[in-house]
Short mmCIF file of C-alpha atoms and ligand atoms in Angstrom, two decimals:
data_model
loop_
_atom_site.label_atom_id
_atom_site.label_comp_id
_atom_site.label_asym_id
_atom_site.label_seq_id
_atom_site.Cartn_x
_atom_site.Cartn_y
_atom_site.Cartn_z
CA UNK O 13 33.89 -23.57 46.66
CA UNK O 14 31.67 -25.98 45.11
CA UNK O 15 29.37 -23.40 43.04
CA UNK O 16 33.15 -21.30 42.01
CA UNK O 17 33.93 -24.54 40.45
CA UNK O 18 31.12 -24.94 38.44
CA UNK O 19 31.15 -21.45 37.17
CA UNK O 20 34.65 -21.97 36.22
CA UNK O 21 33.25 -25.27 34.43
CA UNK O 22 30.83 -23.33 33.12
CA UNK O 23 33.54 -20.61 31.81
CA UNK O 24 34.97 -23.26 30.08
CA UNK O 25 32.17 -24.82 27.98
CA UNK O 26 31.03 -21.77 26.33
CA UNK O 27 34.59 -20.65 24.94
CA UNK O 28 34.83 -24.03 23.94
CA UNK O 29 31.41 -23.91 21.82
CA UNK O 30 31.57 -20.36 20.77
CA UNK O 31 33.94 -21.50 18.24
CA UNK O 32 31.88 -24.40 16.71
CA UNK O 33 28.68 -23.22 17.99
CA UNK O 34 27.25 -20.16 16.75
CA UNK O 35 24.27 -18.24 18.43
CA UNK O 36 20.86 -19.28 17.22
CA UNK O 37 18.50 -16.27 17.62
CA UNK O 38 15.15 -16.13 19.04
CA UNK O 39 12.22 -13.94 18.57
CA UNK O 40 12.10 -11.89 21.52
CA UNK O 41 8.49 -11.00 23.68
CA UNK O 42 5.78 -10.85 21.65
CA UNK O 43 2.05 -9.81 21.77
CA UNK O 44 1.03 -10.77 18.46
CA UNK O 45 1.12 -14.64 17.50
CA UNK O 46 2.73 -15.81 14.79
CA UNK O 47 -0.44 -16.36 12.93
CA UNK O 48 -1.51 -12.91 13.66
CA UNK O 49 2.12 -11.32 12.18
CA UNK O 50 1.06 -13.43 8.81
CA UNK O 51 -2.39 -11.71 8.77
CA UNK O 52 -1.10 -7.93 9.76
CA UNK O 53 1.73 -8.35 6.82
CA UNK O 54 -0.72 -9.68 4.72
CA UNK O 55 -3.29 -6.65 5.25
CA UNK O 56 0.13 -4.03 4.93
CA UNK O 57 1.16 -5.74 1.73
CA UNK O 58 -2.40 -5.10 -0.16
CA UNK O 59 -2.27 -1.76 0.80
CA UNK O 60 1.34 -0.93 -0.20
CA UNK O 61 0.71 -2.70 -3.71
CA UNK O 62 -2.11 -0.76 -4.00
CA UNK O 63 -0.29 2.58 -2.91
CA UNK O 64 3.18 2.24 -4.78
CA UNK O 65 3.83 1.44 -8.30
CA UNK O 66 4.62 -2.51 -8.56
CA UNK O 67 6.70 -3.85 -11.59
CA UNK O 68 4.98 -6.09 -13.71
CA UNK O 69 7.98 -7.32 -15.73
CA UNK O 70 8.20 -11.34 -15.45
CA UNK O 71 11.79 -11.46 -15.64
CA UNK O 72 12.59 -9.14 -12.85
CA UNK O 73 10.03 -10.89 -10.54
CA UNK O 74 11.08 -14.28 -11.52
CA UNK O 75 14.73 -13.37 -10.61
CA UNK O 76 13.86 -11.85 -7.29
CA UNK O 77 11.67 -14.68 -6.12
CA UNK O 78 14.55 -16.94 -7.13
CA UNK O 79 16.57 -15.27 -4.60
CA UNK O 80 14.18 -15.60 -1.78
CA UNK O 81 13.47 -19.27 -2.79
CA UNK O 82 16.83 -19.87 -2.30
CA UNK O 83 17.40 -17.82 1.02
CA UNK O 84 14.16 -19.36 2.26
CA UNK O 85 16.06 -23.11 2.38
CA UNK O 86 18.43 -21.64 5.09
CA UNK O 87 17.67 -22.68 8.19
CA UNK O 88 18.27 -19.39 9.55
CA UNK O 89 15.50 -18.29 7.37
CA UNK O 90 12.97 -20.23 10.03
CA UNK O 91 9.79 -22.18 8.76
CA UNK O 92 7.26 -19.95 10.36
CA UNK O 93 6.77 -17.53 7.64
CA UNK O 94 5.56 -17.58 4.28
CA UNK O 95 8.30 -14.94 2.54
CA UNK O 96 7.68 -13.22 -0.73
CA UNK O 97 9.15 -10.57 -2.93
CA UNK O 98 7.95 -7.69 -4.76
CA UNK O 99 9.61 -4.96 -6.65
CA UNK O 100 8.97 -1.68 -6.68
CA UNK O 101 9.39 0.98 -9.94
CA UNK O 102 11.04 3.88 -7.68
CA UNK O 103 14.56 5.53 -8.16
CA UNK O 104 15.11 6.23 -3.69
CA UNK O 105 17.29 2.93 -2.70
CA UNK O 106 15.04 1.65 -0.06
CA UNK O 107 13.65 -2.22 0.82
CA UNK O 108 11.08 -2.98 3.53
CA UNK O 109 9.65 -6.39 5.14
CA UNK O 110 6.29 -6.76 6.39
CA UNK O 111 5.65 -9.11 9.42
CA UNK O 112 4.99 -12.58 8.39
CA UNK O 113 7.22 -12.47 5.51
CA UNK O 114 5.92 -9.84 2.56
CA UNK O 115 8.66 -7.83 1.25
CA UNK O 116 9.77 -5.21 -1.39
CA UNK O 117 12.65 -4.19 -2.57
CA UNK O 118 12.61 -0.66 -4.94
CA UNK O 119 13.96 -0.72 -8.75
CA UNK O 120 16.74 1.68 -6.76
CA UNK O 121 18.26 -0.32 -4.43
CA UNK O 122 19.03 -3.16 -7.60
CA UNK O 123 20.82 0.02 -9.45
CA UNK O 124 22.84 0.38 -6.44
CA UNK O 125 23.97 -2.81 -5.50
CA UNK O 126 27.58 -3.75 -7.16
CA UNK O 127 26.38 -7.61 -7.39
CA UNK O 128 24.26 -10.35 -6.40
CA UNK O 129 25.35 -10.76 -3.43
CA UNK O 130 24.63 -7.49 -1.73
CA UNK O 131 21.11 -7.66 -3.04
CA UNK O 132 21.04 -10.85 -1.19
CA UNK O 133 22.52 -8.95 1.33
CA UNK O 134 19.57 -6.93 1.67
CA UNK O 135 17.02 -9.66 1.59
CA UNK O 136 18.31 -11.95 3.79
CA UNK O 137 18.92 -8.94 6.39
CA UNK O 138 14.96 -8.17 6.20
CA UNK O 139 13.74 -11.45 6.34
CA UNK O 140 15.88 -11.86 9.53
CA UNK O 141 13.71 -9.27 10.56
CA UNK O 142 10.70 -10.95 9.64
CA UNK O 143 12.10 -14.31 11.15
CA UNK O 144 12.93 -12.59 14.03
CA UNK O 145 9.28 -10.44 14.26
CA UNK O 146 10.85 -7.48 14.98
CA UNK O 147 7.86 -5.50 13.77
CA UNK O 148 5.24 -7.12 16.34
CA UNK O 149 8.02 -7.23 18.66
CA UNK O 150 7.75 -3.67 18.76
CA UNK O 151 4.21 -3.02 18.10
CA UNK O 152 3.93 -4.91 21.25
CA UNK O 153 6.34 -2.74 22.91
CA UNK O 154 4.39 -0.05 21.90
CA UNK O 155 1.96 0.26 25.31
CA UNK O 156 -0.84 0.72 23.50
CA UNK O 157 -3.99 -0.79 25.62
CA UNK O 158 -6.37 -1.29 23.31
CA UNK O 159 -4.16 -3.27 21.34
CA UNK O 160 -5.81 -6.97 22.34
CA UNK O 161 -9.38 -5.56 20.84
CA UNK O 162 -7.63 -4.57 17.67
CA UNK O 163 -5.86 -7.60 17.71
CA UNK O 164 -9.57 -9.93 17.57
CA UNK O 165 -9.85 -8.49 14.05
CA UNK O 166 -12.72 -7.88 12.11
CA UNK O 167 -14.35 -5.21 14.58
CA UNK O 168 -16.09 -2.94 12.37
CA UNK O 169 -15.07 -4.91 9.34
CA UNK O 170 -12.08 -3.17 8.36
CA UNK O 171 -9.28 -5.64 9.15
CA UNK O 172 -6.74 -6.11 12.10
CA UNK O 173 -4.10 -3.23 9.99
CA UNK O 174 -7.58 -1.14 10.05
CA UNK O 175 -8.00 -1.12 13.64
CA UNK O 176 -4.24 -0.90 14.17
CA UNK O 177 -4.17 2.21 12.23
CA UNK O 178 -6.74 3.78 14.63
CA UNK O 179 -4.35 3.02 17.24
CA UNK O 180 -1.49 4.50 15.22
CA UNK O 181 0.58 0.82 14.47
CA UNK O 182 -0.02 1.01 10.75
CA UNK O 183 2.18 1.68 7.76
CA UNK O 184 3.81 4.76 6.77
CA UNK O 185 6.75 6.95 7.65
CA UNK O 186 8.45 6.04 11.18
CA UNK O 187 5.71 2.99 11.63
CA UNK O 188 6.77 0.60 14.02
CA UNK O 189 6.09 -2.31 12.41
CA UNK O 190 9.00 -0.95 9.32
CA UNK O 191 11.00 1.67 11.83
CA UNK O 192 14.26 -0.62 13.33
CA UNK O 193 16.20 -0.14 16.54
CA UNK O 194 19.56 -0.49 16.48
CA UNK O 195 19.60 -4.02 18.85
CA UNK O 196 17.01 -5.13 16.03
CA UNK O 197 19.58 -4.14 13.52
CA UNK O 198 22.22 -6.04 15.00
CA UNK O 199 20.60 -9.40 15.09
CA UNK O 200 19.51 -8.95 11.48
CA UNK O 201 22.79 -8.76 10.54
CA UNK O 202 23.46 -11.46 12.72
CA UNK O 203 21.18 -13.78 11.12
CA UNK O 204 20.89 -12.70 7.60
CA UNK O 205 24.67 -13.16 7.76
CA UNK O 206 23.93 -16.73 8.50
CA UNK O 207 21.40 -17.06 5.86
CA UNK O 208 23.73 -16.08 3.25
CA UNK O 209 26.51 -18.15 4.27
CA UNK O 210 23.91 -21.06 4.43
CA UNK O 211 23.10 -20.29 1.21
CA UNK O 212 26.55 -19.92 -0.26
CA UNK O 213 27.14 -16.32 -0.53
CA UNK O 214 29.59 -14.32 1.12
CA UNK O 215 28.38 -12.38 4.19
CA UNK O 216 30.62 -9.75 4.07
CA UNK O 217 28.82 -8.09 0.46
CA UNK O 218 25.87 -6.85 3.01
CA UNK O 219 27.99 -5.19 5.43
CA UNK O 220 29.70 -3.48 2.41
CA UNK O 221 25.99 -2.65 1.03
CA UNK O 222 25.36 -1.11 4.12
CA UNK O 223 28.61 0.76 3.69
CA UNK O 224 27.98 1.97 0.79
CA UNK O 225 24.49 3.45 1.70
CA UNK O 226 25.99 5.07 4.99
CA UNK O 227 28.56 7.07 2.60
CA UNK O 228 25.67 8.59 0.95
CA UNK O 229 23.70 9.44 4.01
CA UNK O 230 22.30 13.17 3.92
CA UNK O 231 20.95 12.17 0.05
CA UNK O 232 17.15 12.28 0.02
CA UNK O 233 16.98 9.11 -2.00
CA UNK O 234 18.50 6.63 0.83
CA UNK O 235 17.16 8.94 3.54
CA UNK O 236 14.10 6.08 4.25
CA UNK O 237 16.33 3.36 4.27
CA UNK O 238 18.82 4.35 6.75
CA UNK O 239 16.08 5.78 9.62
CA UNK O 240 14.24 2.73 8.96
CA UNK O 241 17.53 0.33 9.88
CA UNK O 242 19.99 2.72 11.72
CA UNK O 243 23.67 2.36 11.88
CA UNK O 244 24.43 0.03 14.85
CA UNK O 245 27.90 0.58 14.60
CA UNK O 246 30.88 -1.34 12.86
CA UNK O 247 28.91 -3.10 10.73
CA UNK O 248 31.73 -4.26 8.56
CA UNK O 249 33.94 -5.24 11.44
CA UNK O 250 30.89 -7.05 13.44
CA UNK O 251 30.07 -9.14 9.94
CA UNK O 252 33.92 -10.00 9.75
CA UNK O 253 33.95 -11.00 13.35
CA UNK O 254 31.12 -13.70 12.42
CA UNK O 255 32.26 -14.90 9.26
CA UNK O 256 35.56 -15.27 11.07
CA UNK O 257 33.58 -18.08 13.74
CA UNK O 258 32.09 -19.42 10.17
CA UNK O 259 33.51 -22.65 8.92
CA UNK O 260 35.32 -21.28 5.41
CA UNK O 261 34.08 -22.11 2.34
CA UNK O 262 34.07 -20.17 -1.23
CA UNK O 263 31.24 -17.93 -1.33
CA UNK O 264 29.59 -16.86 -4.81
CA UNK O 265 29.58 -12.88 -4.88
CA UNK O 266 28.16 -12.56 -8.53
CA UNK O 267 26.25 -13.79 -11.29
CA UNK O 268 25.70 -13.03 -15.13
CA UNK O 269 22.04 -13.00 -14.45
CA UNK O 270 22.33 -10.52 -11.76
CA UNK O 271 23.96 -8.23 -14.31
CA UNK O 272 21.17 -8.73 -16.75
CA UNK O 273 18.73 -8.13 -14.22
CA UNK O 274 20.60 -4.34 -13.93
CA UNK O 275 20.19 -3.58 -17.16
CA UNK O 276 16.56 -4.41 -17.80
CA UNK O 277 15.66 -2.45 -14.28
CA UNK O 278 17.46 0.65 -15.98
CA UNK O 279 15.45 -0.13 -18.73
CA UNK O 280 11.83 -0.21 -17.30
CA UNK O 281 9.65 2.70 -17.90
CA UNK O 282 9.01 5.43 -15.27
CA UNK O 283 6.16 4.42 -13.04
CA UNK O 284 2.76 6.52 -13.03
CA UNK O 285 3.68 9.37 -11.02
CA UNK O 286 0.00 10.12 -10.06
CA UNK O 287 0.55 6.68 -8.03
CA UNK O 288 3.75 8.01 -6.42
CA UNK O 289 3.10 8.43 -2.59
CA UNK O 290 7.15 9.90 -1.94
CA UNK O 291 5.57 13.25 -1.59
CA UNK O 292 1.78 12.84 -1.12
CA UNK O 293 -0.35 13.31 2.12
CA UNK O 294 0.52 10.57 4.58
CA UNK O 295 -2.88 10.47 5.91
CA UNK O 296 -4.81 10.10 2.57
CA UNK O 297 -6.46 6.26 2.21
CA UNK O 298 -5.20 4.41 -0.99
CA UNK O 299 -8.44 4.01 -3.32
CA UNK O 300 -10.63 1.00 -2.68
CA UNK O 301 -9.28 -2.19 -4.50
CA UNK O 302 -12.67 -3.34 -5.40
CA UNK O 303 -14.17 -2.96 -8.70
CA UNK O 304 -17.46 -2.21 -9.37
CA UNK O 305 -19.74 -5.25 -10.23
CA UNK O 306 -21.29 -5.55 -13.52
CA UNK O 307 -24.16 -7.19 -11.57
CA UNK O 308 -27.22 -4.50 -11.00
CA UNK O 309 -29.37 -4.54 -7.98
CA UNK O 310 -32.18 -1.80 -7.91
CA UNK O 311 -32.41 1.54 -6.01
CA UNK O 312 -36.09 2.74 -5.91
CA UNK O 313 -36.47 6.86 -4.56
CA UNK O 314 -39.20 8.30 -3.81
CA UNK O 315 -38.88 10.10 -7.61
CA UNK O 316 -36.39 8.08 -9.25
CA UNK O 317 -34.93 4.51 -9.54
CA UNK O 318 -31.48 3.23 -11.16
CA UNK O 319 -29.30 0.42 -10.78
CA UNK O 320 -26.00 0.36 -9.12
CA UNK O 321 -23.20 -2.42 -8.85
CA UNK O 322 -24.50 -5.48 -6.06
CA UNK O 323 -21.05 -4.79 -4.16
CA UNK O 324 -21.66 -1.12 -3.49
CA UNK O 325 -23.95 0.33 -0.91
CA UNK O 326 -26.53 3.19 -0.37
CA UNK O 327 -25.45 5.78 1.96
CA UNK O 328 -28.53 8.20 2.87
CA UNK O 329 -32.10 7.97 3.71
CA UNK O 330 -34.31 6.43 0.93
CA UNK O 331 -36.54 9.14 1.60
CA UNK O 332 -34.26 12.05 1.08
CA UNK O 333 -34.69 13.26 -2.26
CA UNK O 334 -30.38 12.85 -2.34
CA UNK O 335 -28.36 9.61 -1.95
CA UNK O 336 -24.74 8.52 -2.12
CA UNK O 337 -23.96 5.17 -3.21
CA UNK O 338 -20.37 3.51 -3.51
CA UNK O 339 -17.81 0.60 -2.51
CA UNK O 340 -17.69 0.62 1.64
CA UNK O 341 -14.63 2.59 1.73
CA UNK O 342 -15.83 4.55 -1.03
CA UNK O 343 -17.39 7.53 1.59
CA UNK O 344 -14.01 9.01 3.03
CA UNK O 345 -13.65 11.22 6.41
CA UNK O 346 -10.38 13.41 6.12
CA UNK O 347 -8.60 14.85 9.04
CA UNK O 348 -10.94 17.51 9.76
CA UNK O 349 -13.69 15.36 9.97
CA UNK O 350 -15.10 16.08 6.57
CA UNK O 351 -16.26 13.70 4.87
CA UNK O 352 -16.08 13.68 0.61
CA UNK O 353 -17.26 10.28 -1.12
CA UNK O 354 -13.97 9.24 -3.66
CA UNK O 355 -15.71 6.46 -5.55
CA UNK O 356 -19.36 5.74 -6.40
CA UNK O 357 -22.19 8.38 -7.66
CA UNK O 358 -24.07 11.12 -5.84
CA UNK O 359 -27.80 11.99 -7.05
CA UNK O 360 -29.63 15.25 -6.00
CA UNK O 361 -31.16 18.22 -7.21
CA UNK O 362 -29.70 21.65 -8.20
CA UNK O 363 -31.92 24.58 -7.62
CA UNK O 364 -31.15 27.78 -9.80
CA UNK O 365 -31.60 30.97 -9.36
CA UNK O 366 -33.94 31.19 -12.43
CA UNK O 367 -37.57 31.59 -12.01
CA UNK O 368 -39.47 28.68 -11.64
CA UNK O 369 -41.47 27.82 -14.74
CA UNK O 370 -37.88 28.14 -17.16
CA UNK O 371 -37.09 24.85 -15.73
CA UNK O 372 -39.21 22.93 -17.51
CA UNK O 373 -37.99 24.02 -20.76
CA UNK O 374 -35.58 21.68 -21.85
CA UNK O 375 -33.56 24.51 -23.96
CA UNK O 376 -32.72 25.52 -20.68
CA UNK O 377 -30.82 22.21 -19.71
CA UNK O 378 -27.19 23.83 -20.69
CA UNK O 379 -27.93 26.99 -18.34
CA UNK O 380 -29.02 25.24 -15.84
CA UNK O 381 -25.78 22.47 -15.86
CA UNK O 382 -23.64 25.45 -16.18
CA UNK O 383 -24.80 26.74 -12.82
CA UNK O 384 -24.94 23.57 -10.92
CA UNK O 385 -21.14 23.39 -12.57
CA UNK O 386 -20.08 27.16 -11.34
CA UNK O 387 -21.51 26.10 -7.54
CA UNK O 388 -19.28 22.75 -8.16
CA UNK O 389 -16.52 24.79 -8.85
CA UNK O 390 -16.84 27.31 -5.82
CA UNK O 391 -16.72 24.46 -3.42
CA UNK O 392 -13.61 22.75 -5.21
CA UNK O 393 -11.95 25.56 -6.61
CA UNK O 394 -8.79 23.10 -8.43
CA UNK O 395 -11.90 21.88 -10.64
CA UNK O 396 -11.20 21.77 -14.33
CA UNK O 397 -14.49 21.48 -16.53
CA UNK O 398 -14.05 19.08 -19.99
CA UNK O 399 -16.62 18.10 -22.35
CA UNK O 400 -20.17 18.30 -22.49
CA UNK O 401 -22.63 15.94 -24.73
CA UNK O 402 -26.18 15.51 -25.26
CA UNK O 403 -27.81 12.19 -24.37
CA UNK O 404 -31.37 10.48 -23.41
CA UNK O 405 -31.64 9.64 -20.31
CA UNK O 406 -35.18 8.02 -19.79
CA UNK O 407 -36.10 9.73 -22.55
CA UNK O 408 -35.74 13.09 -21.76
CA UNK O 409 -32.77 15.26 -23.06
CA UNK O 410 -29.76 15.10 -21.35
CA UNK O 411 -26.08 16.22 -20.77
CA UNK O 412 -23.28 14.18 -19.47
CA UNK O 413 -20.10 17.08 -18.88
CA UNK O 414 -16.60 15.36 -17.39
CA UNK O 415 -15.04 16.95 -14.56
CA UNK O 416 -11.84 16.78 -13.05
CA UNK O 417 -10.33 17.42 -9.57
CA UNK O 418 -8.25 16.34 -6.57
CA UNK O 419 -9.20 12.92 -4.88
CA UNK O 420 -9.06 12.46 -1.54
CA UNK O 421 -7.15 8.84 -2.43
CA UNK O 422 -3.49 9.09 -1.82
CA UNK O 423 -1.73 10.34 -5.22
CA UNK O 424 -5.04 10.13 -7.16
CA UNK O 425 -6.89 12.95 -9.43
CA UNK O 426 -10.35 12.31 -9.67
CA UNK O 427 -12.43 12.12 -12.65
CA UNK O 428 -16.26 12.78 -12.55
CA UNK O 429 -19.39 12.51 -15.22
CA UNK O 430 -21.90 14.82 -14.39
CA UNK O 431 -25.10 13.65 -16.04
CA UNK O 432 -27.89 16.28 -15.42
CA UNK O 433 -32.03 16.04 -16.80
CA UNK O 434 -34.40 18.52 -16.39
CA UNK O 435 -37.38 17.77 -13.54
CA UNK O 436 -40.44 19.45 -12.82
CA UNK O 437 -38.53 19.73 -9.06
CA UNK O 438 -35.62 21.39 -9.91
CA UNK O 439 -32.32 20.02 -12.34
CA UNK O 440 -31.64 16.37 -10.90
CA UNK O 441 -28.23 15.59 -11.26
CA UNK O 442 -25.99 12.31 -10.87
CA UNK O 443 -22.21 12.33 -10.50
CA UNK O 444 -20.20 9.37 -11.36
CA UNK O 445 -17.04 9.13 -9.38
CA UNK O 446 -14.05 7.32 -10.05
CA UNK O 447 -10.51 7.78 -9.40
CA UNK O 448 -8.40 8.50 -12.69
CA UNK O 449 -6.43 4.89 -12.49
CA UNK O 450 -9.97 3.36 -12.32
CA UNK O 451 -11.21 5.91 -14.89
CA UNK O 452 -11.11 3.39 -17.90
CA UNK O 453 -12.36 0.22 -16.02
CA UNK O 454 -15.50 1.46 -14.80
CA UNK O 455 -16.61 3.50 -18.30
CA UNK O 456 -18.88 -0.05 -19.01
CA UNK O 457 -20.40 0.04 -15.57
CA UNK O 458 -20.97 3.08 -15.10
CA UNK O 459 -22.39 3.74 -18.56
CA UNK O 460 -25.57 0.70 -17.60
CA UNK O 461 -26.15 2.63 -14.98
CA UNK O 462 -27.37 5.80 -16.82
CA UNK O 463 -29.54 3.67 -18.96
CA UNK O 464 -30.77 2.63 -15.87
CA UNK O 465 -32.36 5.82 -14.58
CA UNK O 466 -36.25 5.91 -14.26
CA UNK O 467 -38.33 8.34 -13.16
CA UNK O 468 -41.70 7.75 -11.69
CA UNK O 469 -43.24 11.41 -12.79
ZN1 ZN P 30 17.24 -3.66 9.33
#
């Protein structure tokens, strides 16, 4: 009798709170610690900005922020999590969070939206997510067991989203740490529906957001969008339901400035599409962030010496009479295990055909490129062949011939200077390697170390 009464009791109370009460949510099991979402997010961001074509325009990144400022003050926004905003210059409607707070919102989604508030819509929805850690939540769902060695960080210096790569957690299509359930979807709306009325904008606008994307389903350009945070059902009826438990108030829908924003977003000029990854290789690495340094620190060869940038490395035997040398990420493996070098310079020797005493006959230097260039061009047959010029390398005559081919760098083309000297071994050879977006930045760099070449015979 006694324990019937108290569930009765017990009945009671919660119909009586539901009312003024509404639910609070909680992050749900969790591998990762909080700390550890900020530093996976953080890694994931660099490597998206790096991959996708940011926009740089003040106004637009100004407004956004403002948004998530504001959002941020909710309480439903939680104080664990450093959130920021960055938008992207692509046409598909699509916005992602990172875990620990990083997200980005693409130049599409803005066009879509019929007013401020179902951008908001959007932003406080993913930074529920973030709030919420329904990334890590998953990642830690994943069963992956050698996810508390990747989770120490640092092994093998190539960051915790590094080693969670290797165990397949990182970014990219269908990633856990971007791809949604449909409970996960649920409690974002939940509690970006709470953020929104917190912040004084009607909840309903990202329901009708999410609407309006659902309509369009089948269209390539929202197809990312809607796998990423499938349909849990009734949105619109579910986001009435809450607003309905909501004290009333007058919610803002619109602004002027969101307007404006519109129209200077239609206005922006097409990103680079050679930094587009929509229909690259998944697989491919984004090219190394690092510059070059101006800063010179000495390679000496058995035969030759030169300079090359303090931050790079030698890969190769100091011995060999060929060395690679380059950023740390600069020497890529590809999926069948071969390994190409996308940044840096490669120094050898080219051995022609020719007999051996034309070699030392400097007239000889343009026949000699030429077939060092036609064996270039077997290996890498999508090699185009620009201009050649003469030069002094050390002294003796030489040519420096740009090249151009595919990089192994997610979206990149490649752009090499082939500088080649006669030697009484054979033609030595060095190929500077950058890829095309660095192109520009490295010309000064690169350039010292030419004049840097010495040869000890
Ligand atoms: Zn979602």
């Amino acid at each position: 009798m006694r324990t019937k009464l108290f569930s009765i009791i017990a009945i009671i109370t919660m119909a009586s709170t539901a009312l003024a009460q509404m639910k609070d949510l909680q992050p749900g099991f969790n591998l990762f610690s909080a700390q550890q979402d900020i530093q996976v997010g953080r890694e994931a961001a660099a490597q998206v900005e790096r991959e996708q074509p940011m926009v740089r325009n003040t106004e637009v990144t100004n407004y956004v922020t403002g948004l998530v400022q504001r959002l941020a003050r909710s309480p439903h926004a939680g104080k664990e999590f450093p959130f920021s905003v960055r938008v992207v210059s692509d046409k598909s409607v699509n916005a992602f969070a990172l875990p620990g707070g990083p997200m980005f919102v693409n130049t599409g989604l803005i066009a879509l939206a019929d007013n401020e508030a179902q951008l908001v819509g959007v932003l406080a929805h993913e930074m529920s997510h973030v709030r919420l850690r329904h990334g890590t939540n998953q990642a830690s769902k994943a069963n992956v067991l050698q996810l508390p060695l990747a989770l120490l960080g640092g092994v093998g210096g190539d960051g915790m989203l590094g080693q969670l790569a290797q165990l397949g957690i990182g970014l990219g299509a269908g990633s856990v740490l971007t791809k949604m359930s449909r409970t996960a979807e649920t409690q974002a709306d939940y509690n970006g529906a709470q953020i929104m009325a917190e912040a004084g904008y009607n909840p309903i606008e990202m329901a009708q957001l999410f609407q309006k994307l659902e309509a369009q389903e089948g269209q390539a350009r929202t197809i990312q969008f809607l796998s990423d945070h499938p349909n849990p059902g009734n949105r619109v009826k579910a986001v009435q339901d809450e607003i309905n438990q909501m004290p009333r108030k007058a919610y803002t829908t619109d602004t002027r400035q969101f307007a404006r924003i519109k129209t200077v977003v239609a206005g922006l000029p097409a990103p680079n599409q050679l930094r587009s990854t929509s229909n690259g290789d998944q697989t491919a690495p984004a090219a190394p962030a690092v510059r070059p340094s101006a800063r010179l620190r000495q390679y000496q060869g058995r035969a030759f010496a030169f300079g090359y940038p303090e931050n790079w490395q030698t890969f190769g035997d100091a011995q060999s009479a060929m060395l690679a040398v380059g950023p740390s990420d600069g020497v890529i493996r590809d999926r069948d295990g071969k390994v190409s070098i996308g940044y840096g310079a490669l120094v050898s020797y080219y051995f022609s055909e020719s007999d051996e005493g034309s070699r030392r006959d400097g007239n000889n230097l343009s026949a000699e490129t030429a077939g060092l260039i036609r064996q270039l061009e077997q290996s890498n047959p999508r090699m185009r062949v620009g201009e050649s010029r003469g030069l002094r390398v050390n002294g003796f005559p030489a040519l420096i011939t740009t090249l151009k081919s595919n990089s192994p760098y997610q979206g990149e083309t490649e752009i090499d200077e082939l500088v080649t000297v006669i030697r009484p071994e054979g033609l030595w050879y060095m190929i500077l390697i950058s890829p095309e977006s660095e192109y520009r930045e490295v010309q000064s760099v690169f350039e010292r170390i030419v004049q840097s070449i010495r040869f000890s015979n």
